[in-house]
Short mmCIF file of C-alpha atoms and ligand atoms in Angstrom, two decimals:
data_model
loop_
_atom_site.label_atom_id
_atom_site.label_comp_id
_atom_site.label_asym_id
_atom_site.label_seq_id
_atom_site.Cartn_x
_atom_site.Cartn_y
_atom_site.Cartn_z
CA UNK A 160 43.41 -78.32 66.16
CA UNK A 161 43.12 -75.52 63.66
CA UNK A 162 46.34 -75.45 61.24
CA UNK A 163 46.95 -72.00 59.98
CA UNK A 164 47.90 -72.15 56.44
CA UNK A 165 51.46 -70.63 56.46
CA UNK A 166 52.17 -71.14 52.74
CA UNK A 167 53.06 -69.36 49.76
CA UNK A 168 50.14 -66.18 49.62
CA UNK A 169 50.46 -66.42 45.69
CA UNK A 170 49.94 -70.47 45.66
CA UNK A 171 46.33 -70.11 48.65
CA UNK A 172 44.17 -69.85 45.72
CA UNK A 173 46.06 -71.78 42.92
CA UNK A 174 44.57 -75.30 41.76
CA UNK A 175 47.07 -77.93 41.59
CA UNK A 176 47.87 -78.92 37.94
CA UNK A 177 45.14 -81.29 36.30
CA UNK A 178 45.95 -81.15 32.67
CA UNK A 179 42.74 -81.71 30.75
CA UNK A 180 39.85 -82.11 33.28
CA UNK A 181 37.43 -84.75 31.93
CA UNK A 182 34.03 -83.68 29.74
CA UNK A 183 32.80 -87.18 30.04
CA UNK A 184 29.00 -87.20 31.53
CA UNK A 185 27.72 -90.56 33.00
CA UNK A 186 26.94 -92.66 29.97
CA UNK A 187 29.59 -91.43 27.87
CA UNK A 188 31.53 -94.03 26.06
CA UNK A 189 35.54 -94.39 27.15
CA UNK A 190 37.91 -92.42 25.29
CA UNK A 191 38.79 -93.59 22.13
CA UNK A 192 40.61 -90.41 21.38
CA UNK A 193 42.80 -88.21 23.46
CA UNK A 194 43.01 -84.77 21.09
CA UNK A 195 42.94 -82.29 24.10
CA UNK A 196 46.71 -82.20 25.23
CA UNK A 197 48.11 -81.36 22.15
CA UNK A 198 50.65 -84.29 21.95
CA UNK A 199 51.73 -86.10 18.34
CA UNK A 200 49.60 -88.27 17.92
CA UNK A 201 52.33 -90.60 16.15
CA UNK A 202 55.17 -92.95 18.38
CA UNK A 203 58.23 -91.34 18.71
CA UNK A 204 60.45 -91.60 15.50
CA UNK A 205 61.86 -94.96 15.05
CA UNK A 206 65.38 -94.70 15.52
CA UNK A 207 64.56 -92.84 18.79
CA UNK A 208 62.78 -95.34 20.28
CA UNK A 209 65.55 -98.07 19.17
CA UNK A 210 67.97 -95.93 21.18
CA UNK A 211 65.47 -95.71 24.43
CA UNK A 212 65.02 -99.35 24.71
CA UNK A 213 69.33 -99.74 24.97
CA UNK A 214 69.07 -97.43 27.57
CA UNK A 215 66.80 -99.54 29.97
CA UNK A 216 70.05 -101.30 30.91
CA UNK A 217 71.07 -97.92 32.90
CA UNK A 218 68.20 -97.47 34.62
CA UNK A 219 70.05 -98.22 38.23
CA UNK A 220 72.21 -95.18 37.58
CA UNK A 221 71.33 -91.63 38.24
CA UNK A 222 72.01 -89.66 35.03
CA UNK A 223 74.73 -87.20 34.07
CA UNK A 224 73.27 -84.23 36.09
CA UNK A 225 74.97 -81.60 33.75
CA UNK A 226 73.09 -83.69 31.08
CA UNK A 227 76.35 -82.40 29.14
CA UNK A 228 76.33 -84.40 25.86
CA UNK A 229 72.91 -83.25 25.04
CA UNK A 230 74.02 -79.67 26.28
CA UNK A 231 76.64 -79.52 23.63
CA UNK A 232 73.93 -81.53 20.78
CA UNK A 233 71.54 -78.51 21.42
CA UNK A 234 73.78 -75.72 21.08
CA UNK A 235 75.33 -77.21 17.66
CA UNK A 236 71.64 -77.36 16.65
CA UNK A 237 71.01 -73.76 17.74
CA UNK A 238 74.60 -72.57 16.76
CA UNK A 239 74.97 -71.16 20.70
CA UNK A 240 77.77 -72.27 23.19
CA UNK A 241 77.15 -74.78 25.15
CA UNK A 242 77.19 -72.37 28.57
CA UNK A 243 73.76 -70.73 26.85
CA UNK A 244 72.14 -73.87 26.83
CA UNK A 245 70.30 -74.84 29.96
CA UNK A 246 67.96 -78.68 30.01
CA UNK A 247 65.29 -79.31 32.22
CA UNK A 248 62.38 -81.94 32.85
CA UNK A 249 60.55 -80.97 30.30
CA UNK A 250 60.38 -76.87 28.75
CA UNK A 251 57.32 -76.67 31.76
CA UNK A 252 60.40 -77.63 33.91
CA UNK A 253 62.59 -75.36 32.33
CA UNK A 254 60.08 -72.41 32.74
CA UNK A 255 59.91 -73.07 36.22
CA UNK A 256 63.36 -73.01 36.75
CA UNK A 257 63.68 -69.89 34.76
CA UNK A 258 61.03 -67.88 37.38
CA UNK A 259 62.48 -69.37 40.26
CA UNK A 260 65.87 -67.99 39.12
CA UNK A 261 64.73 -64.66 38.19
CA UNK A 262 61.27 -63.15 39.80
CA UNK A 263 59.95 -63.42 43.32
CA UNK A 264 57.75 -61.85 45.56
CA UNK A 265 56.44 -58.04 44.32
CA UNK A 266 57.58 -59.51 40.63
CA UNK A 267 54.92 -59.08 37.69
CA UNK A 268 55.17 -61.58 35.45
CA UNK A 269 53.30 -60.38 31.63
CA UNK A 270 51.84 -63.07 29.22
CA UNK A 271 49.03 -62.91 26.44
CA UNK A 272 45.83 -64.57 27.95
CA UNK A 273 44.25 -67.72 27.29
CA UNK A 274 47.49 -69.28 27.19
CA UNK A 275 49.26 -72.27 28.34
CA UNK A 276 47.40 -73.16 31.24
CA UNK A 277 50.70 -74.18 33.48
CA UNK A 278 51.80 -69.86 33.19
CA UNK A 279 49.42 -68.66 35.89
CA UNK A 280 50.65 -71.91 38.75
CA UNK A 281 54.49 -71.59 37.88
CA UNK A 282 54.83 -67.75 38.15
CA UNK A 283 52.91 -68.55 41.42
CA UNK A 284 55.03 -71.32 42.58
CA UNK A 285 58.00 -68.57 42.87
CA UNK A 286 55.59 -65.80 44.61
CA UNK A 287 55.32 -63.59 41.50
CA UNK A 288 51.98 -62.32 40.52
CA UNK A 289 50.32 -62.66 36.36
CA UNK A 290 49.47 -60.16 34.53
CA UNK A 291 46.80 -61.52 31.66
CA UNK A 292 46.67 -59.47 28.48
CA UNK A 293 43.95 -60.54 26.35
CA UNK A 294 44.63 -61.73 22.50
CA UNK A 295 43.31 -60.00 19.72
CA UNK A 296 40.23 -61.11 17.92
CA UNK A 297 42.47 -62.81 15.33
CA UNK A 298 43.96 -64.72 18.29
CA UNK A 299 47.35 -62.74 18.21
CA UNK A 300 49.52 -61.63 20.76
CA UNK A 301 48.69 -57.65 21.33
CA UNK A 302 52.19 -56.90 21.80
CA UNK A 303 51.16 -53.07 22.30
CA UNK A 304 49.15 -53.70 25.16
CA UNK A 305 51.91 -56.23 26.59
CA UNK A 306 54.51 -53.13 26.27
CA UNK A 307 51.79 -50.77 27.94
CA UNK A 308 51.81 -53.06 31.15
CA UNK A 309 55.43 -53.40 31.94
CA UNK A 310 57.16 -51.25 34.37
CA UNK A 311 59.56 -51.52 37.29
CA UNK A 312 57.70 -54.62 38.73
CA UNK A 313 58.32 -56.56 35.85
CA UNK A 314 60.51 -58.89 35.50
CA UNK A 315 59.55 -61.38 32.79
CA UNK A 316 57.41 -61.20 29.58
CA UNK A 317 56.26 -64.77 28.45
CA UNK A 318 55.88 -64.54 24.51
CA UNK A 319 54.05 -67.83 22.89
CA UNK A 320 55.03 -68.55 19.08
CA UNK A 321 52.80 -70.45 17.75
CA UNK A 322 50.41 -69.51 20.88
CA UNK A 323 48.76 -72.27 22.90
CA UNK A 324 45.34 -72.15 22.29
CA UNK A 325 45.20 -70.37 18.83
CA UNK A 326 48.29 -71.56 17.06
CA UNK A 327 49.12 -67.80 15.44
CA UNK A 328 52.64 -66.95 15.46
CA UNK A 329 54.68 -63.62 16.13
CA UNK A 330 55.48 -61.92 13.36
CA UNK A 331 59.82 -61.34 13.54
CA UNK A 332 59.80 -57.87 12.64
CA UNK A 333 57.06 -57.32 15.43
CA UNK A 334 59.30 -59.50 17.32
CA UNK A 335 62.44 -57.62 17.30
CA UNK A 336 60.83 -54.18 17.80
CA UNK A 337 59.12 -55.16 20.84
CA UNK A 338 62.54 -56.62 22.26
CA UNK A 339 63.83 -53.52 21.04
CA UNK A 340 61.00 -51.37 23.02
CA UNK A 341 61.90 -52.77 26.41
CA UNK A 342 63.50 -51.82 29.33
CA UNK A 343 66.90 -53.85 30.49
CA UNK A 344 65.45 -55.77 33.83
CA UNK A 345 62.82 -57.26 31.89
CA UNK A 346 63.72 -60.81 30.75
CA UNK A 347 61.53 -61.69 27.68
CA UNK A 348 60.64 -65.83 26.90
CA UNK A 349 60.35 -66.48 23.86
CA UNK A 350 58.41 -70.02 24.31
CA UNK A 351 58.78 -72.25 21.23
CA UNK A 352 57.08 -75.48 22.29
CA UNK A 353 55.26 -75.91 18.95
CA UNK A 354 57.59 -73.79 16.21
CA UNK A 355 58.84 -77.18 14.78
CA UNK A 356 55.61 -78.10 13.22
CA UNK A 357 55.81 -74.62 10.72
CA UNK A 358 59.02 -74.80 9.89
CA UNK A 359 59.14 -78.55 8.78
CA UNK A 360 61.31 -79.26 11.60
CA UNK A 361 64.15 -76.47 10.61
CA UNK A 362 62.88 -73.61 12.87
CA UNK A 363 65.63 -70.81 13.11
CA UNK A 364 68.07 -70.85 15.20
CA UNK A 365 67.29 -67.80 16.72
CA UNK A 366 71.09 -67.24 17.95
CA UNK A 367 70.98 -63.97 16.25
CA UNK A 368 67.76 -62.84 18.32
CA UNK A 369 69.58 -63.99 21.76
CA UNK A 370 73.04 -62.28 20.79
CA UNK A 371 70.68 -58.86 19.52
CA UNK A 372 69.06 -58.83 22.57
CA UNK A 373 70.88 -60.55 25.47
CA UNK A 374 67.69 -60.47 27.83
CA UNK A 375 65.95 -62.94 25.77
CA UNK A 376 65.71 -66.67 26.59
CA UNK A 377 63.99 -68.99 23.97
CA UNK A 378 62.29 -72.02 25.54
CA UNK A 379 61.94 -75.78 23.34
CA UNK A 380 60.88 -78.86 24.12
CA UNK A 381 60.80 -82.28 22.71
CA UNK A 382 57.27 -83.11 23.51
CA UNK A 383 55.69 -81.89 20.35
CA UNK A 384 57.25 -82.54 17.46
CA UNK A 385 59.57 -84.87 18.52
CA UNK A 386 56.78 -86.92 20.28
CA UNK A 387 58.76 -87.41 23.18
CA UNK A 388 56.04 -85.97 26.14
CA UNK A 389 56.44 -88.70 28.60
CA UNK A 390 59.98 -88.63 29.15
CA UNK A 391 60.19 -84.87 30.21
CA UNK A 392 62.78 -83.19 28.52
CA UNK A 393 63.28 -79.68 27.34
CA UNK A 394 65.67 -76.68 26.99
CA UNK A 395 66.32 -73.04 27.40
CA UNK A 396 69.12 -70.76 25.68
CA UNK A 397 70.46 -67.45 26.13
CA UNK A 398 72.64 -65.41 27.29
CA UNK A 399 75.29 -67.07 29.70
CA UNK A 400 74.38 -64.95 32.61
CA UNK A 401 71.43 -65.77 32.37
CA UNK A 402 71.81 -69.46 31.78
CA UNK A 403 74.12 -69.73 34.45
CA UNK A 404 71.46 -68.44 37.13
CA UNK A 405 69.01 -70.58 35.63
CA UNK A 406 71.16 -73.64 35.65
CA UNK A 407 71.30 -73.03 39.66
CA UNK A 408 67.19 -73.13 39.78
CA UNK A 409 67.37 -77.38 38.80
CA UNK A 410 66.36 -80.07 39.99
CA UNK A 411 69.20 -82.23 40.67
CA UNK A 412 68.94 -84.83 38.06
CA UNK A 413 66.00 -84.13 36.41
CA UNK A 414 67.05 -84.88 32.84
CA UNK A 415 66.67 -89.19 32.97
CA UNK A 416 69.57 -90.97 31.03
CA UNK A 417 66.53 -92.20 28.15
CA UNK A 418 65.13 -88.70 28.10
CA UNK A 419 69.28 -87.25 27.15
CA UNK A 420 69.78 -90.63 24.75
CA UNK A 421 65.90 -90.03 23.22
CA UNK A 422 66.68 -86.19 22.87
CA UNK A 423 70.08 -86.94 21.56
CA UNK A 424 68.62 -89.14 18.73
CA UNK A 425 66.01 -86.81 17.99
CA UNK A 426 68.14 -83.99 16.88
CA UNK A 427 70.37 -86.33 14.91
CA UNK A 428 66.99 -87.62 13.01
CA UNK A 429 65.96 -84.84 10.93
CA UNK A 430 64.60 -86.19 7.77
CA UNK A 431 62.29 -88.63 9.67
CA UNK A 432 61.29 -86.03 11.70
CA UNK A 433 60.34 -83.70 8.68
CA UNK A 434 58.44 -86.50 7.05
CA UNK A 435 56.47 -86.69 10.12
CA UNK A 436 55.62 -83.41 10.40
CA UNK A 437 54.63 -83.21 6.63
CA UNK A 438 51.62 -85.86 8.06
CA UNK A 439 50.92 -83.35 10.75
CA UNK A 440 50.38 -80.05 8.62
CA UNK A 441 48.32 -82.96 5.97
CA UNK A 442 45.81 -83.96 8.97
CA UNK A 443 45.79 -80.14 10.95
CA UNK A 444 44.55 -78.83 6.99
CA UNK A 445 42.25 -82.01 6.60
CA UNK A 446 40.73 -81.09 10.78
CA UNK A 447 40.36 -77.61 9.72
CA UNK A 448 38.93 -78.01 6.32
CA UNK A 449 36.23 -80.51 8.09
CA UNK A 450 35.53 -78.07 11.06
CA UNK A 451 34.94 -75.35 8.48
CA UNK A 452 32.66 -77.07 6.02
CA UNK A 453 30.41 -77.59 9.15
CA UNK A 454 30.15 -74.17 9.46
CA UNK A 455 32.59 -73.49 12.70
CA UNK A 456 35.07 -70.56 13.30
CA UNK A 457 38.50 -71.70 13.15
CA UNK A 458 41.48 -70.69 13.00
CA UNK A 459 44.55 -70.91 11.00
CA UNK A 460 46.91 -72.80 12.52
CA UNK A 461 50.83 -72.74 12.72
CA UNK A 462 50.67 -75.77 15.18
CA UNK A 463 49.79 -79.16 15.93
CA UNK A 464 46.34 -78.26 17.00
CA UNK A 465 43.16 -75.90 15.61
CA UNK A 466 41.44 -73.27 17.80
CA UNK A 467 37.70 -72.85 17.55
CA UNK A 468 36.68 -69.05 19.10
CA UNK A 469 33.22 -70.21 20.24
CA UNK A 470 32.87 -67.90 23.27
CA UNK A 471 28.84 -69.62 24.29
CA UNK A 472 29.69 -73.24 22.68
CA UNK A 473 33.23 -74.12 23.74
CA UNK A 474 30.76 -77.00 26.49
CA UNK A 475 28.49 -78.13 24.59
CA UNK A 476 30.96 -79.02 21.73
CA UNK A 477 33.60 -80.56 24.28
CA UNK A 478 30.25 -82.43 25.39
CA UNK A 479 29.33 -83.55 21.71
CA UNK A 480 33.08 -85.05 21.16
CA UNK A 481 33.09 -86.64 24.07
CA UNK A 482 29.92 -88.65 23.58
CA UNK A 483 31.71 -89.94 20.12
CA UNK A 484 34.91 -90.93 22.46
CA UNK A 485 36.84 -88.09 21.53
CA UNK A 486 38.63 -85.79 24.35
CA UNK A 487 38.86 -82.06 23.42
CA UNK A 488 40.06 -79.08 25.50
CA UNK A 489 36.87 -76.33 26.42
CA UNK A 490 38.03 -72.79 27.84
CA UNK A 491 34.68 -72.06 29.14
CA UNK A 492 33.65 -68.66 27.79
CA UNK A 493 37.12 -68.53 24.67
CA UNK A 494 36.63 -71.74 22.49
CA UNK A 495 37.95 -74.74 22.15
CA UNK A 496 41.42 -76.27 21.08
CA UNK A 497 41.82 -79.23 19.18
CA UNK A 498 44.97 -81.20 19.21
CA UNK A 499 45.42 -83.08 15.49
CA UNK A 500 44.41 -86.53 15.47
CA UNK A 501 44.65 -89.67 12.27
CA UNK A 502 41.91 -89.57 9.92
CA UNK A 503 40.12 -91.90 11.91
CA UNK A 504 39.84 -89.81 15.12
CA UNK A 505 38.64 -86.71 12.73
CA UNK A 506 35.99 -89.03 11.05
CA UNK A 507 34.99 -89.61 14.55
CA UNK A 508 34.58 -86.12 15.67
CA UNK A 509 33.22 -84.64 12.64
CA UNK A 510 30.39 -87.45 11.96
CA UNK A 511 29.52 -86.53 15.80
CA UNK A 512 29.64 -82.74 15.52
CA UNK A 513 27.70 -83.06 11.77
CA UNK A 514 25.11 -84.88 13.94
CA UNK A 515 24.64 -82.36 17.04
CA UNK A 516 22.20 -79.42 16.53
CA UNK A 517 24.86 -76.65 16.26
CA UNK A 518 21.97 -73.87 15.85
CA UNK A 519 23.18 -71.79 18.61
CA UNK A 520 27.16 -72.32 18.23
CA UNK A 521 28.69 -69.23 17.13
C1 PLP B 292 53.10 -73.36 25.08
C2 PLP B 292 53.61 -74.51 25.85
N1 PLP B 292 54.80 -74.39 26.44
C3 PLP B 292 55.32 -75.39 27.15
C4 PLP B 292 54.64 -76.59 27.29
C5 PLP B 292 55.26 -77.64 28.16
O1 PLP B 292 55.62 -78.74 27.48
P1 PLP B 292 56.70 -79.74 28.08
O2 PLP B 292 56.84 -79.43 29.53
O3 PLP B 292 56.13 -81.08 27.84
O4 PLP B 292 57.96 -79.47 27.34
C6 PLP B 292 53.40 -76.77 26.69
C7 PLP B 292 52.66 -78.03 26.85
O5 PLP B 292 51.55 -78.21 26.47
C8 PLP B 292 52.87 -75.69 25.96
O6 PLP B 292 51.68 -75.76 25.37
#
C-alpha cells in the first residue's frame, strides 16, 4: 500500500536531530574526548550534585508542573516578576515552546547563519519557514542585513550572544538600536545559552532590555555553565504577555523535580560557579593560544568553545582529531568549533594536529 505522507510540509525535508554526527573512520581509536557539543567539561558544582542525589527519593512523583519555586529563584536572579519567567526542558525546550506559541504557517523566522544547529528543525516543527543571514567575516551577527529581511511575515528574530559556532558577542549599544529599529509584531530572542562564561557568572540581568523593549524574550539555560546538560532545564523571560502565551506552549511536566532542585542550587552557588568558570576562560586562552601557534585561524572567543574559519579544512581537521580520540564539530564548507577541554584533551589534539600535514588548511 502506498502511504501518502500527510505531515507537516516544513518538517518533509528536515533531518531528525543527531547532535554531533560521528568523524570516526574504520580504524579510528574510541573517543577519549568528547569536545564537539560544547558542554563543561567539569561535574556539576558540588553542592549541586549533593542536592540531586536527595532528590532520587522523589523520583515516583511527577514534579511541580508550574516548576514555581525555581520560577520565583530565576526572577530574583534576573530582578523580573515571577509571571515573566517561563522554564522549560532545557532553553532548546524553551525555544520550542516559544515558536509554537508565537509563529506558524506563512511565519518567517530570521537568525544569523551557521548557528545553533537545532534553529532550522524547531522553527520547522511549528510550520514556520528560516531565513539564514550569513555572519560577517569576523564571525558577527550582521544585524543590518537581519533588519533588511524582516517584514510583515516575520514574526521572530533569533539573536545569539555569544554566537554558537564563533563565540562573538553583540555589542549592547548595537543591541538596543536594532530592538529599537523594529517593527511591533516582531518578537526578538535574545538567546543567552553561553553569556555566563564572559561575565564570570554575573551576566546582566537584562530586566532593563525586556522592560525597554517589551517584545524581547531572553533565553538561558543551565547546560553550560552550570554543567547541568543532562537534566534538561532552561528558562525564558519577558514580558508577561508574552510569557503567559508561552507558558501555554509546555509540555506538561517537563521540568523533573532534580532538574528544579539542581537549578535551584545552582543559582544559590555563585562563588563556586565563578571559580569554575575562571578554569574555563584559563583552558579556552590555553586551546586558542595552542591552535594559533600552529598556525590556524581562530577566533576570539566569549564562550566555552573556539571557532576555527577553515572554509576547505573544517574535514580533514575533524578527521585528524578524531584519529587522536578527540571528537570535534566540522561545518563542512565554515570551520570548525571546538568545545574547551582539560589540558590533557588539548595536549591530545594539538600533538595530533602538530603532526598532520596542514599545508593546504587555510
Ligand atoms: C546557542 C544555543 N542555544 C541553546 C542551546 C540549547 O541548550 P539546552 O537545550 O541544553 O539548554 C544550545 C546548545 O548547544 C546552544 O548552543
Amino acid at each position: 500500500m502506498n502511504v501518502r505522507y500527510a505531515g507537516r510540509s516544513t518538517l518533509r525535508d528536515m533531518t531528525a536531530y543527531r547532535g554531533s554526527e560521528s568523524s570516526n573512520a574504520e580504524g579510528d581509536p574510541p573517543v577519549a574526548f568528547d569536545l564537539s557539543s560544547n558542554e563543561l567539561f567539569l561535574p556539576p558544582l558540588p553542592t549541586v550534585l549533593s542536592v540531586i542525589e536527595e532528590g532520587f527519593t522523589r523520583l515516583a512523583r511527577y514534579p511541580d508542573p508550574t516548576a514555581r519555586a525555581l520560577t520565583g529563584e530565576i526572577a530574583g536572579h534576573l530582578r523580573v516578576e515571577a509571571d515573566e519567567v517561563a522554564v522549560g526542558p532545557g532553553s532548546a525546550g524553551v525555544l520550542q515552546q516559544i515558536l509554537l506559541a508565537l509563529c506558524g504557517e506563512g511565519d518567517d523566522v530570521i537568525y544569523a547563519w551557521p548557528g545553533f544547529d537545532a534553529y532550522p528543525l524547531l522553527v520547522a516543527m511549528c510550520g514556520a519557514s528560516s531565513i539564514h543571514i550569513p555572519l560577517t567575516a569576523s564571525g558577527h551577527h550582521d544585524l543590518e542585513a537581519i533588519r533588511a529581511r524582516v517584514s510583515a511575515r516575520t514574526k521572530v528574530v533569533i539573536l545569539c550572544s555569544p554566537h554558537n559556532p564563533t563565540g562573538t558577542m553583540i555589542d549592547d549599544a548595537r543591541l538596543r538600536s536594532f530592538l529599537r529599529s523594529l517593527p511591533d509584531h516582531v518578537v526578538t530572542v535574545l538567546d543567552e545559552a553561553y553569556v555566563e562564561f564572559d561575565r564570570g557568572g554575573d551576566p546582566p540581568g537584562r530586566s532593563e532590555v525586556i522592560r525597554e523593549h517589551g517584545n524581547t524574550v531572553l533565553l538561558r539555560t543551565f547546560s553550560k555553565a552550570y554543567g547541568l546538560a543532562g537534566l534538561r532545564v532552561g528558562y525564558a523571560a519577558g514580558s508577561r504577555q508574552i510569557i503567559a502565551t508561552v507558558r501555554k506552549a509546555a509540555l506538561p511536566f517537563g521540568v523533573t523535580h532534580l532538574a528544579e532542585r539542581a537549578a535551584i542550587s545552582s543559582l544559590h552557588s555563585a562563588a563556586e560557579l565563578r571559580d569554575r568558570l575562571h578554569a574555563v576562560s584559563a583552558a579556552r586562552e590555553e586551546l586558542t593560544a595552542g591552535l594559533a601557534a600552529l598556525g590556524l585561524p581562530v577566533l576570539p572567543s566569549r564562550a566555552n568553545f573556539v571557532w576555527l574559519p577553515l572554509t576547505c579544512a573544517a574535514e580533514p581537521l575533524a578527521r585528524a582529531a578524531a584519529a587522536a580520540g578527540v571528537k570535534v564539530r566540522a561545518c563542512p564548507g565554515q570551520g570548525v568549533r571546538i568545545s574547551v577541554g582539560g589540558a590533557a584533551a588539548h595536549r591530545l589534539l594539538l600533538t595530533a594536529l602538530d603532526r598532520t600535514d596542514r599545508a593546504n588548511w587555510s
